[in-house]
Amino acid sequence: MERVDSKTVYEGKIATVRVETFRHADGSETEREVVAHPGAVAILAHDDERIYLVRQPREAVNEESLLELPAGKLDVDGESPLECAQRELAEEVGKAASDWRELKRFYTSPGFAQEEVTVFVATGLRDESRDAGEEERIEIVPWPLAEIDGAIEECRDAKSLVGLQLLRELLDG
Amino acid sequence: MERVDSKTVYEGKIATVRVETFRHADGSETEREVVAHPGAVAILAHDDERIYLVRQPREAVNEESLLELPAGKLDVDGESPLECAQRELAEEVGKAASDWRELKRFYTSPGFAQEEVTVFVATGLRDESRDAGEEERIEIVPWPLAEIDGAIEECRDAKSLVGLQLLRELLDG
């Protein structure tokens, strides 16, 4: 199956909807509607004692304040997932890391959205200057690694839940 | 903060985008754009030996065929999450369950979408008639419970990853 056309039918501040046309091998065509997304990254940044989480109000879910992994969209042209993760960790948490490891890629809601998240583990942390724009919006939450179960209990964000559960498995293994 | 207006700015087959207007206590107003979603359910249906997964091609992610939990949208008026889960388990997998337990609620992508998923554990399984319409589209995958790690390894769908990891924890505990 080959994509022969892609039309943007709605473009807003946070959501873009496209209708894509595909041609099958027999020449017949199908249309499909998707919520477009450039992809995202999420970061499990930890040392021996703490994992650095964030808390922020989320407009899409009634301003509920959610405990999450530091994360961000691949919205800079030509930036790789790893570069994006390094930028987001500095901007949101004010940290750089010497060791980066890709842990898992998955789709957040493949029933309607393109979004794919890549989760990284970042260790060998050191302080960096934080993005001033993020300081008001995002609270840094240094969480004791020994109490990671409590973070999983409180967390209601899918990408963060997947990451925290994988990290618990890694630490237990 | 109080919602004073909600306008549908795009309504398609799978995606609806709304712009909502909120009034703060001081009288000022804010607009926010959200991908609307009625919510969804996902089901960990298992007996002593197998968990019943499904595999289906997902249009939004390039027709990739994904290993997932049986799941569905809350798209029937007045239906509770539990009733929806019972209906979806019958339709997709052809099973009914005598014991249902709510395990976790979370948002799939709170950066832009309203979707909240409720994950249930369903046990005490018996056969039901399956929805004929789903048979072509969805493959039932009975997966050995003892090999749940392999399902987590293969799975690339966030809600299913969260559910499978929680179930592994339950079974190990």
Short mmCIF file of C-alpha atoms in Angstrom, two decimals, chain A residues 34-119:
data_model
loop_
_atom_site.label_atom_id
_atom_site.label_comp_id
_atom_site.label_asym_id
_atom_site.label_seq_id
_atom_site.Cartn_x
_atom_site.Cartn_y
_atom_site.Cartn_z
CA VAL A 34 -5.23 10.66 11.65
CA VAL A 35 -4.33 13.09 14.39
CA ALA A 36 -0.85 13.98 13.18
CA HIS A 37 2.03 14.09 15.64
CA PRO A 38 5.79 14.52 15.16
CA GLY A 39 6.59 12.01 17.94
CA ALA A 40 7.84 12.58 21.45
CA VAL A 41 10.47 11.55 23.97
CA ALA A 42 10.34 10.82 27.71
CA ILE A 43 13.31 10.52 30.05
CA LEU A 44 14.03 8.30 33.07
CA ALA A 45 16.76 10.50 34.59
CA HIS A 46 18.10 9.02 37.81
CA ASP A 47 21.12 8.70 40.07
CA ASP A 48 21.54 6.13 42.87
CA GLU A 49 18.99 7.82 45.07
CA ARG A 50 16.48 9.78 43.06
CA ILE A 51 14.55 9.88 39.81
CA TYR A 52 13.75 13.35 38.54
CA LEU A 53 10.05 13.64 37.79
CA VAL A 54 7.95 16.69 36.98
CA ARG A 55 4.47 17.86 37.87
CA GLN A 56 2.44 20.13 35.61
CA PRO A 57 -1.17 21.09 34.96
CA ARG A 58 -2.46 19.60 31.69
CA GLU A 59 -4.98 21.67 29.76
CA ALA A 60 -6.36 18.75 27.77
CA VAL A 61 -7.48 16.95 30.93
CA ASN A 62 -9.16 19.79 32.80
CA GLU A 63 -5.95 21.37 34.15
CA GLU A 64 -5.34 18.28 36.27
CA SER A 65 -1.82 18.42 37.67
CA LEU A 66 -0.03 15.24 36.62
CA LEU A 67 3.12 13.51 37.84
CA GLU A 68 5.13 12.69 34.71
CA LEU A 69 8.54 11.91 33.29
CA PRO A 70 10.31 14.91 31.76
CA ALA A 71 9.21 14.78 28.12
CA GLY A 72 8.70 16.74 24.97
CA LYS A 73 7.70 16.77 21.34
CA LEU A 74 10.04 16.29 18.39
CA ASP A 75 9.20 19.76 17.16
CA VAL A 76 12.65 20.99 16.09
CA ASP A 77 13.45 20.26 12.43
CA GLY A 78 16.15 17.63 11.95
CA GLU A 79 16.49 16.90 15.67
CA SER A 80 16.88 13.20 16.56
CA PRO A 81 14.95 11.65 19.49
CA LEU A 82 18.18 11.53 21.53
CA GLU A 83 18.97 15.21 20.87
CA CYS A 84 15.40 16.10 21.76
CA ALA A 85 15.63 14.15 25.03
CA GLN A 86 18.90 15.91 25.93
CA ARG A 87 17.33 19.31 25.24
CA GLU A 88 14.15 18.55 27.19
CA LEU A 89 16.04 17.21 30.22
CA ALA A 90 18.05 20.45 30.40
CA GLU A 91 15.01 22.70 29.81
CA GLU A 92 12.59 21.01 32.20
CA VAL A 93 14.84 19.66 34.95
CA GLY A 94 18.14 21.55 34.57
CA LYS A 95 20.21 18.37 34.17
CA ALA A 96 22.65 16.91 31.63
CA ALA A 97 23.59 13.21 31.54
CA SER A 98 26.73 11.39 30.42
CA ASP A 99 25.00 8.08 29.68
CA TRP A 100 21.94 7.69 27.50
CA ARG A 101 20.20 4.47 26.62
CA GLU A 102 17.07 3.95 24.51
CA LEU A 103 14.69 1.69 26.41
CA LYS A 104 11.43 1.38 24.45
CA ARG A 105 9.36 2.87 21.62
CA PHE A 106 5.58 2.72 21.63
CA TYR A 107 2.41 4.50 20.46
CA THR A 108 0.36 6.42 23.02
CA SER A 109 -3.02 5.94 21.33
CA PRO A 110 -2.78 4.11 18.01
CA GLY A 111 -6.57 4.04 17.61
CA PHE A 112 -6.54 7.65 16.46
CA ALA A 113 -3.14 9.35 16.86
CA GLN A 114 0.28 8.99 15.20
CA GLU A 115 2.21 9.88 18.34
CA GLU A 116 5.16 7.55 18.99
CA VAL A 117 7.15 8.00 22.22
CA THR A 118 10.78 6.96 22.69
CA VAL A 119 11.75 6.43 26.34
#
